[in-house]
Short mmCIF file of C-alpha atoms in Angstrom, two decimals:
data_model
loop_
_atom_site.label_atom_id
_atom_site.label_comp_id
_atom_site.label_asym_id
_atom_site.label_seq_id
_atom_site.Cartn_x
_atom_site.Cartn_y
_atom_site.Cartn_z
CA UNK T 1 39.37 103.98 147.14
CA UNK T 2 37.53 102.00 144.48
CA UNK T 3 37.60 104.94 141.32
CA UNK T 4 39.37 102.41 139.30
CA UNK T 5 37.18 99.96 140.05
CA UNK T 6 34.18 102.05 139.46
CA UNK T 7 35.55 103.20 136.17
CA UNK T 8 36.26 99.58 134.68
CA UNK T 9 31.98 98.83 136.18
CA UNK T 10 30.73 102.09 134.40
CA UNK T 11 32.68 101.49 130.83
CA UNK T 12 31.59 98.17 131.05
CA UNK T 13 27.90 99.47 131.19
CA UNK T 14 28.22 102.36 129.19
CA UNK T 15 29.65 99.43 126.21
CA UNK T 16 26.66 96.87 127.68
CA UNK T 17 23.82 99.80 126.72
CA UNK T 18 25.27 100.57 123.43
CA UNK T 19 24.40 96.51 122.56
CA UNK T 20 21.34 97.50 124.27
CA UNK T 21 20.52 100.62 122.01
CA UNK T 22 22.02 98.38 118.93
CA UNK T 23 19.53 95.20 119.84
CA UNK T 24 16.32 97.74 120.01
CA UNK T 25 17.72 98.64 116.22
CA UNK T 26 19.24 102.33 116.24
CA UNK T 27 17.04 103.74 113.78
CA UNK T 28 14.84 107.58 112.93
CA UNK T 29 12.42 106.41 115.67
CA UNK T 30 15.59 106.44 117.75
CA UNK T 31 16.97 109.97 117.60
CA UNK T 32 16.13 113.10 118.54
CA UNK T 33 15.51 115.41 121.83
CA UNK T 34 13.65 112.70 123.41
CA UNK T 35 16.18 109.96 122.95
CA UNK T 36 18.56 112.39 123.25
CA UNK T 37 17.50 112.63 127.49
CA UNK T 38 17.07 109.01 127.46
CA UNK T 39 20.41 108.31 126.99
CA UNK T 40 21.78 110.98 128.66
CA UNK T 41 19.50 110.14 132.06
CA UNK T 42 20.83 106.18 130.96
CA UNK T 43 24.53 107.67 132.02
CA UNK T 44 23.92 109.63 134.35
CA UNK T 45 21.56 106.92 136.34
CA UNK T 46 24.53 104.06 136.06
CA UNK T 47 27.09 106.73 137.38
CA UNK T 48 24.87 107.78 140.10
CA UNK T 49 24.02 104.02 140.75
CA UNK T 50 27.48 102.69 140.93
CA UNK T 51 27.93 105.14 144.40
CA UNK T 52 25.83 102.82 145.87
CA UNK T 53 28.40 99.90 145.67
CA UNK T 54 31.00 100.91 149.05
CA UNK T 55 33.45 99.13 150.33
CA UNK T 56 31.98 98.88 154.11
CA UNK T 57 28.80 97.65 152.45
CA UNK T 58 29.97 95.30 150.05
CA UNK T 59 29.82 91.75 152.24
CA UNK T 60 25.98 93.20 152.92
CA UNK T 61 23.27 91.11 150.18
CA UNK T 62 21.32 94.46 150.32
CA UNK T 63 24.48 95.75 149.02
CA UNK T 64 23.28 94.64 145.06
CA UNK T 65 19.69 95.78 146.23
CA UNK T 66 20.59 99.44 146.88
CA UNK T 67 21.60 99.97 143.48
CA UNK T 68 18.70 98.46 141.38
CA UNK T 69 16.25 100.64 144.13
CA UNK T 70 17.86 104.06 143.41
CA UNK T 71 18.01 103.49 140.19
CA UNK T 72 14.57 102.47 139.50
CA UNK T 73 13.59 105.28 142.14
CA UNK T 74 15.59 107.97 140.36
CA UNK T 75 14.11 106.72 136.62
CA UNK T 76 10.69 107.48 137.88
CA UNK T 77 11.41 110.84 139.60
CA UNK T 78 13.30 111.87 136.32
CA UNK T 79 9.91 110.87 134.14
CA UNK T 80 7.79 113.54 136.67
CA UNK T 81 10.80 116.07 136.19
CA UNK T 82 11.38 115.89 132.92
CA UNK T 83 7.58 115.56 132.17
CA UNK T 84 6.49 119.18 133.96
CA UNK T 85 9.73 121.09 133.59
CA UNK T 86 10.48 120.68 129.91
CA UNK T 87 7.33 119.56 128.76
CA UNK T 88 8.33 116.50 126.78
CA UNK T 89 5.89 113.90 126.52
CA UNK T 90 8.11 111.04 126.99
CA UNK T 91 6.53 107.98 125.95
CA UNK T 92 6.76 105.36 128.96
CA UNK T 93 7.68 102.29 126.17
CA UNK T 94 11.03 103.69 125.86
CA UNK T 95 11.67 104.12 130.13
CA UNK T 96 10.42 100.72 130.73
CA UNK T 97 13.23 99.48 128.27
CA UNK T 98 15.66 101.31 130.92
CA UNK T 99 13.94 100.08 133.09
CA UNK T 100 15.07 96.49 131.72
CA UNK T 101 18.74 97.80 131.51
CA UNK T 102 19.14 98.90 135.13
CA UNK T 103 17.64 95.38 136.21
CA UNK T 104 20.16 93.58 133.95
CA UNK T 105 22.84 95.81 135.21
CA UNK T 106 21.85 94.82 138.67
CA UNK T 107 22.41 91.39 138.36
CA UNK T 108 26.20 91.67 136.69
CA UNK T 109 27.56 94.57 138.63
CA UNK T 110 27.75 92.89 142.27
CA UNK T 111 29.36 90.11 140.65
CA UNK T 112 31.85 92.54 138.97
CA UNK T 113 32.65 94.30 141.91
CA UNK T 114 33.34 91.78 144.28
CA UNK T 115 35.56 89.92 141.41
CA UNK T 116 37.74 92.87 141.58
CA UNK T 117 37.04 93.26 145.21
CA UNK T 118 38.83 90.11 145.77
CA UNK T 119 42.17 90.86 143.89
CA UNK T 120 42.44 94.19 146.07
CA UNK T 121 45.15 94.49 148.49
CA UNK T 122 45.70 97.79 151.30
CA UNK T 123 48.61 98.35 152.89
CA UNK T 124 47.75 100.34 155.99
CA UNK T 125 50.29 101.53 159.16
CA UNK T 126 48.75 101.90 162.41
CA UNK T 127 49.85 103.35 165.99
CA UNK T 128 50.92 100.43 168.18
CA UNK T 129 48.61 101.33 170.47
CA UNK T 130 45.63 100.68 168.05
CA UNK T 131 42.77 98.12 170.12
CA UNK T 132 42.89 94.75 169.05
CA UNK T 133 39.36 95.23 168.66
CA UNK T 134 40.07 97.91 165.71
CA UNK T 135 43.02 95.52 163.88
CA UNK T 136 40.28 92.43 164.09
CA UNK T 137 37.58 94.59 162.10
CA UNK T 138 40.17 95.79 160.21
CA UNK T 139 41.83 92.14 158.29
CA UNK T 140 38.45 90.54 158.57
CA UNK T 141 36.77 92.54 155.35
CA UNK T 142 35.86 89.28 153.23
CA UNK T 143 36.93 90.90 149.87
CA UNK T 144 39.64 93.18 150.36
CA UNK T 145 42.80 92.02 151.75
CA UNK T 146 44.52 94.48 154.50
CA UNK T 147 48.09 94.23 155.11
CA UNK T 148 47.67 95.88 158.60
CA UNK T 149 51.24 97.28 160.18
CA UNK T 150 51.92 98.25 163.22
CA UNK T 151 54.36 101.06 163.59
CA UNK T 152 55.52 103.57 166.59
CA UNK T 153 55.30 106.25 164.51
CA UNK T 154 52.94 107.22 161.08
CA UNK T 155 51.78 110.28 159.65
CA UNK T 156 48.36 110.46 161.06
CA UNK T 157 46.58 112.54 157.88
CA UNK T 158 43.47 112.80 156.11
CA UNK T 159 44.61 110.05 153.76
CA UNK T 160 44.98 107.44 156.91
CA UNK T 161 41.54 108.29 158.43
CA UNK T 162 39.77 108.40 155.33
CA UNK T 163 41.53 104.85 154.47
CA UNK T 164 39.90 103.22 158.09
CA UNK T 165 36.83 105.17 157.52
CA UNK T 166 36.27 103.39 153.73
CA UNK T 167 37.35 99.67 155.23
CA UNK T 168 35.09 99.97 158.18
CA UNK T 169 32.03 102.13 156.89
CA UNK T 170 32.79 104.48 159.75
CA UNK T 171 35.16 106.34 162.43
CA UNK T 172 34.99 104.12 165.96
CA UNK T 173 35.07 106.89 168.92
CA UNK T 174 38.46 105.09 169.61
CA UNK T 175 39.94 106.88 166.08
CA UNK T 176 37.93 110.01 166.11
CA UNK T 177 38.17 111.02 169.63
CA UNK T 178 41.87 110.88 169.20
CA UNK T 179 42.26 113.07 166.33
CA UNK T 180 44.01 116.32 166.00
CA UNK T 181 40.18 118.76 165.04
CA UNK T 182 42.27 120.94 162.58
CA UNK T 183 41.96 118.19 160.33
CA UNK T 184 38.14 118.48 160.04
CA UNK T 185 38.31 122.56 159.46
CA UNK T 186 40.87 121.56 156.74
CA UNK T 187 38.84 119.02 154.95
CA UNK T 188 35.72 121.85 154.95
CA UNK T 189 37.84 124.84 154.12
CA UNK T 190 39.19 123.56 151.03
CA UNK T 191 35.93 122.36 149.58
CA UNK T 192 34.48 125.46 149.21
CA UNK T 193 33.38 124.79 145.56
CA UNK T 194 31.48 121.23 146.55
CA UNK T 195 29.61 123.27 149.41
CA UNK T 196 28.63 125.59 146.54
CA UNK T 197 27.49 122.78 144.38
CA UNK T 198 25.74 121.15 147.24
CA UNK T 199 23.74 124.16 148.26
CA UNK T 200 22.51 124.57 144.45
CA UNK T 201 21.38 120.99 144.56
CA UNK T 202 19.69 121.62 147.95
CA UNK T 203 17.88 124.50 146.41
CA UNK T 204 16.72 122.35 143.58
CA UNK T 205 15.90 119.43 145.11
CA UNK T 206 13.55 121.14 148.03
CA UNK T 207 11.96 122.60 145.28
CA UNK T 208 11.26 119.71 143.05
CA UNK T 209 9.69 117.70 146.17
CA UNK T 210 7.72 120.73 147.42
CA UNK T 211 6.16 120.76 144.36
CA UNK T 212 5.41 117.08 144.30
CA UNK T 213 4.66 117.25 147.76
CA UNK T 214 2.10 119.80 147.66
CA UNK T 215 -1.14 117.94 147.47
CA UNK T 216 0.97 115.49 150.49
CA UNK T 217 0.63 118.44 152.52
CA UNK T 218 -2.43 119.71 152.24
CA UNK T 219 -4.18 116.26 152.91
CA UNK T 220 -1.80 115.59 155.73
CA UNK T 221 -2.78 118.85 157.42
CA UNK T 222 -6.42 118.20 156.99
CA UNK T 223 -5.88 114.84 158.57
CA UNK T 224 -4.01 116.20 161.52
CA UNK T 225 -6.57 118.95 162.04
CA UNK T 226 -9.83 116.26 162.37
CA UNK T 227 -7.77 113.53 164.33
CA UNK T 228 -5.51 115.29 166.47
CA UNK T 229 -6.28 118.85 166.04
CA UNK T 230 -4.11 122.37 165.75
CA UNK T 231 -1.51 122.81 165.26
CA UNK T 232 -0.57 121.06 161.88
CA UNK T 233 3.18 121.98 162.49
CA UNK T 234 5.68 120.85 165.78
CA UNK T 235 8.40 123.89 165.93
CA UNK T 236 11.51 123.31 168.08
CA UNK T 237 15.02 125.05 168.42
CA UNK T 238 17.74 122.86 167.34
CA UNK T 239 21.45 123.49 167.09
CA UNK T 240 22.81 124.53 163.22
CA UNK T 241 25.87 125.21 161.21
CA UNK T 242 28.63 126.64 163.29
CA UNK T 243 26.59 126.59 166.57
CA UNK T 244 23.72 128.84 165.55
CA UNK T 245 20.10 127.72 166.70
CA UNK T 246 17.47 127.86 164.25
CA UNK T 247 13.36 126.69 164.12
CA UNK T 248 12.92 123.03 162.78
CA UNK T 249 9.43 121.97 161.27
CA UNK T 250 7.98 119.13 161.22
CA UNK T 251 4.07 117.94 161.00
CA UNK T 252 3.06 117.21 164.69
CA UNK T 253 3.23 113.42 165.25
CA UNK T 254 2.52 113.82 169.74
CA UNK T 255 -0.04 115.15 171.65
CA UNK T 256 0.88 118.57 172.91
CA UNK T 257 2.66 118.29 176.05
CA UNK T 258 6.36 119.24 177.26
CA UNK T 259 8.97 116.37 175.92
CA UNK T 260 11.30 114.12 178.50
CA UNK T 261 14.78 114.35 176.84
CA UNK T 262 15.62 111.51 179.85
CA UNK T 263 13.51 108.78 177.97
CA UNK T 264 12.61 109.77 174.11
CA UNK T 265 11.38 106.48 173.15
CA UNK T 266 8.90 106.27 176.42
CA UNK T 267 7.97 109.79 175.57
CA UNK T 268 6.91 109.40 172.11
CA UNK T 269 5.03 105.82 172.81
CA UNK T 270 2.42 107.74 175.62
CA UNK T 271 2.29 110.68 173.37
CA UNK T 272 2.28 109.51 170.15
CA UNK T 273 -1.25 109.81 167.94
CA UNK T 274 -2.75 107.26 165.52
CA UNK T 275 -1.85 109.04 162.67
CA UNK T 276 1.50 110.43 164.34
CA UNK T 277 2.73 106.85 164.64
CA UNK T 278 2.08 106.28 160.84
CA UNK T 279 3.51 109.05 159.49
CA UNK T 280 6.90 108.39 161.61
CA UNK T 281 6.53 105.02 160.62
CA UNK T 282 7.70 106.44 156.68
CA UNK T 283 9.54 109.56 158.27
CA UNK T 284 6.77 111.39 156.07
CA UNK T 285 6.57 113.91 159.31
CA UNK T 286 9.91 114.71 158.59
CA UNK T 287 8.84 116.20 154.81
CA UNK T 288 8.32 120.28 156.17
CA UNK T 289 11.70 120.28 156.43
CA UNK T 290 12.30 120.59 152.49
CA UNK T 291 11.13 124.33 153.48
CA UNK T 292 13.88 124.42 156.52
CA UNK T 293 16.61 123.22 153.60
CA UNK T 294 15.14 125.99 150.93
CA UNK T 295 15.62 128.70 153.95
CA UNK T 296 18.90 127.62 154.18
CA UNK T 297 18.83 126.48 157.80
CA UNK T 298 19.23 122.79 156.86
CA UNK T 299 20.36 120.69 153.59
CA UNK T 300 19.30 117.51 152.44
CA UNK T 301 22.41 115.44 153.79
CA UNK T 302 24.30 116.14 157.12
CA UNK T 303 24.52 115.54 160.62
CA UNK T 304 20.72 115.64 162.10
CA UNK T 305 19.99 118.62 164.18
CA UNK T 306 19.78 118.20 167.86
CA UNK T 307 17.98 119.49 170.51
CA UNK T 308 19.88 121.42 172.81
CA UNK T 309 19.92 119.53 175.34
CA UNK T 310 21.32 116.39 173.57
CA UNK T 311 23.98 118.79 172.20
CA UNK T 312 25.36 120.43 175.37
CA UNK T 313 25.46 116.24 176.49
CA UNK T 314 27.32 115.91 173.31
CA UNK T 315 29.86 119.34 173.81
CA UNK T 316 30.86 118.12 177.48
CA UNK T 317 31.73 114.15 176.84
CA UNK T 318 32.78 113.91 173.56
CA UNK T 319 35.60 114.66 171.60
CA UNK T 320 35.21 116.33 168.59
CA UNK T 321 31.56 116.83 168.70
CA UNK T 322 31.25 120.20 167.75
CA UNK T 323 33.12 119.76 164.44
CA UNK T 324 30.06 118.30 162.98
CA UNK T 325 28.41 121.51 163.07
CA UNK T 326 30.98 122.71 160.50
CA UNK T 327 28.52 122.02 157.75
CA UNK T 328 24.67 122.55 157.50
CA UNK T 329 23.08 119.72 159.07
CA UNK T 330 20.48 117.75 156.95
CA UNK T 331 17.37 115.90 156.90
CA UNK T 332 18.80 112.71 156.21
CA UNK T 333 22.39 112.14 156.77
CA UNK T 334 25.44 108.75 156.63
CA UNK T 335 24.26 108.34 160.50
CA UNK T 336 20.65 108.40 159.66
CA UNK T 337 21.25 105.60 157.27
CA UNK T 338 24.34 103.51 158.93
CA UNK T 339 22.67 103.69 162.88
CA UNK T 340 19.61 103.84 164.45
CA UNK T 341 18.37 106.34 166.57
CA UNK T 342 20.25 107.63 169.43
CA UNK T 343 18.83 108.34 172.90
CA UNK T 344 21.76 107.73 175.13
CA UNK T 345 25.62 109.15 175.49
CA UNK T 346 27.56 106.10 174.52
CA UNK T 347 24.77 105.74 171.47
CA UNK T 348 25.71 109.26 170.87
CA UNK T 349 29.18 108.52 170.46
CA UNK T 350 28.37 105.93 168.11
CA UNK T 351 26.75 108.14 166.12
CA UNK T 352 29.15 110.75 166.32
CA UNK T 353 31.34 108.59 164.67
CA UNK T 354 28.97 108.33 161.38
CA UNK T 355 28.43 112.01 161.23
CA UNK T 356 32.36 112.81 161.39
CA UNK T 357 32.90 110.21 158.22
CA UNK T 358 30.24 111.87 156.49
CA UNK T 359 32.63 115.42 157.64
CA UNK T 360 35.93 113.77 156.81
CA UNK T 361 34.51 112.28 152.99
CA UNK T 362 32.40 116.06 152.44
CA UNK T 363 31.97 115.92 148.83
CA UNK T 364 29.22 116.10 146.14
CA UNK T 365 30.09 112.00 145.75
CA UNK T 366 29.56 111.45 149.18
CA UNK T 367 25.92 114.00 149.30
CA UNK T 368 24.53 111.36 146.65
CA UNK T 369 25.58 108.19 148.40
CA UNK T 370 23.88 109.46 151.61
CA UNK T 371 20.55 109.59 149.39
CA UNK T 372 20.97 106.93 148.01
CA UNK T 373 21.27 105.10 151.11
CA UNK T 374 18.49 106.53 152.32
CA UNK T 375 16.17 105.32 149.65
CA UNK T 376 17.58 101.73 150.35
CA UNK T 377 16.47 102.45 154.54
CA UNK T 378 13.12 103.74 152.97
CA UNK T 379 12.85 101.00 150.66
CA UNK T 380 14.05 97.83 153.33
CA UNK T 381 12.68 99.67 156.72
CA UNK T 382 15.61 99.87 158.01
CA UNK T 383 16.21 100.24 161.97
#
């Protein structure tokens, strides 16, 4: 919904850092491999940065934040990659001047966005039996005007839902629980290619932090050893990709005991260790799963794996549940990062919602937004 948009923001930076290279004086010092990345990793940082500005988000004043923390996020974790992998010495004068960049791009792209925001007009049919509730959220976006009609009659497609799902950052239960399924096998089928891309980038990425990760986990296991005791790891059964169960990791945050699925948050507050309650604190017990994703059990973004108990709830009282197992689901996910966490049914179906937009917009684009909004929860402590 906003590529035009995004494509006037990114020219508009790609022409601001070319006065940028031309005011540091584009001379020898200036060229070669080294340079070469810098520029490349300048592009590649805005374009990844610009997913962060979304329609749903866009009356948020995090909104500008999310941008300027991935991108300063992603500048250092592309020094440490670039550094060990190709064995560059980049010199850390020339990243703090990108540094500078993203900063200054920060400050002018909100306020290019929501100019162009403002002028944007959508003309969108709905069923006359739509809520009131749904047409209210639906005109009231500050900076996009919605010409809402209603008709007896539309063609209810994958254009229409993805159209609410952009203007309100979501699917309410009251859209997705009346949808025809097909729609969500349709939408996974024919992206065949992005699931391929998205597995590669699992595989690299679970790599990557493994290896930063390592000296994490060995003084993280120590820790939990001397205050808390064996073992380092919690295992538990939770429900995968088309239904199948598979083992989840994670570093052992409770005192061993059986868990009450009837009260989570009561369960975890008389079980929950000194250290357990710090590393769930920064979702750092979370981290073994980068092994889960490199198995192939799990990827990075999706719907969050439940416990079988939660997802037999889910199966019998709500519609469409079980098309979110359609794709792999992930350590962090759109619900993870949209709503907090979810202990009871009509929370569930709240939820629900998130993890079917994230279904209904599968894409490589949407994978990266996901992460980045993730940082930003990281970042702002989020719910």
């Amino acid at each position: 919904m906003l590529k035009k948009e995004r494509l006037f923001v990114f020219l508009t930076d790609i022409i601001i850092l070319a006065c940028f290279i031309a005011w540091l004086g584009f001379h020898n010092e200036w060229r070669g491999v080294r340079y070469l990345l810098f520029y490349s990793s300048a592009v590649m940082l805005i374009y990844t940065a610009l997913k962060g500005f979304d329609l749903s988000r866009a009356p948020s004043p995090r909104w500008t934040m999310t941008s300027l923390s991935v991108s300063l996020f992603l500048s250092l974790v592309l020094i440490t990659i670039l550094s060990f992998i190709a064995n560059i010495p980049l010199q850390m004068g020339i990243w703090g001047m990108l540094l500078y960049y993203l900063i200054l791009l920060n400050l002018i792209n909100p306020f290019m966005f929501r100019t162009l925001l403002k002028k944007k007009r959508i003309n969108l049919f709905v069923p006359l039996e739509t809520s009131d509730e749904i047409m209210d959220r639906l005109t009231k976006h500050p900076y996009v005007t919605v010409n809402v009609k209603r008709k007896k009659t539309i063609n209810k497609d994958i254009k229409y839902y993805l159209t609410i799902n952009q203007i309100l950052g979501e699917l309410p239960k009251e859209i997705y629980e009346e949808m025809d399924g097909k729609l969500f096998n349709e939408i996974i089928s024919s992206r065949k290619i992005q699931s391929k891309i998205i597995r590669l980038l699992d595989i690299f990425f679970s790599l990557i932090f493994i290896i930063i990760l390592f000296p994490f986990y060995a003084i993280c296991s120590i820790l939990i050893v001397l205050f808390q005791g064996k073992p380092v790891l919690f295992k538990q059964t939770r429900m995968g990709k088309d239904a199948k169960p598979f083992t989840l990791y994670k570093f052992r945050t409770l005192k061993v005991g059986e868990a009450k699925t009837s009260n989570i948050e009561e369960d975890h507050q008389e079980r929950s260790t000194t250290i357990g309650k710090f590393l769930r604190s920064l979702r750092l017990d979370e981290v073994p799963q980068f092994f889960n994703c490199l198995k192939g059990d799990m990827s990075l973004v999706g719907p969050r794996p439940e416990m079988l108990f939660f997802h037999e709830m889910g199966m019998k009282n709500i519609p469409n549940y079980t098309k979110r197992l359609l794709v792999k689901p992930g350590i962090t996910g759109w619900a993870q990062t949209m709503y907090k966490r979810s202990d009871t049914l009509d929370e569930y179906r709240i939820k629900t919602g998130y993890d079917l937009s994230f279904i209904l917009d599968y894409s490589v684009s949407a994978y990266f937004k996901s992460i980045l909004y993730t940082v930003d929860t990281l970042i702002y402590r989020k719910g």
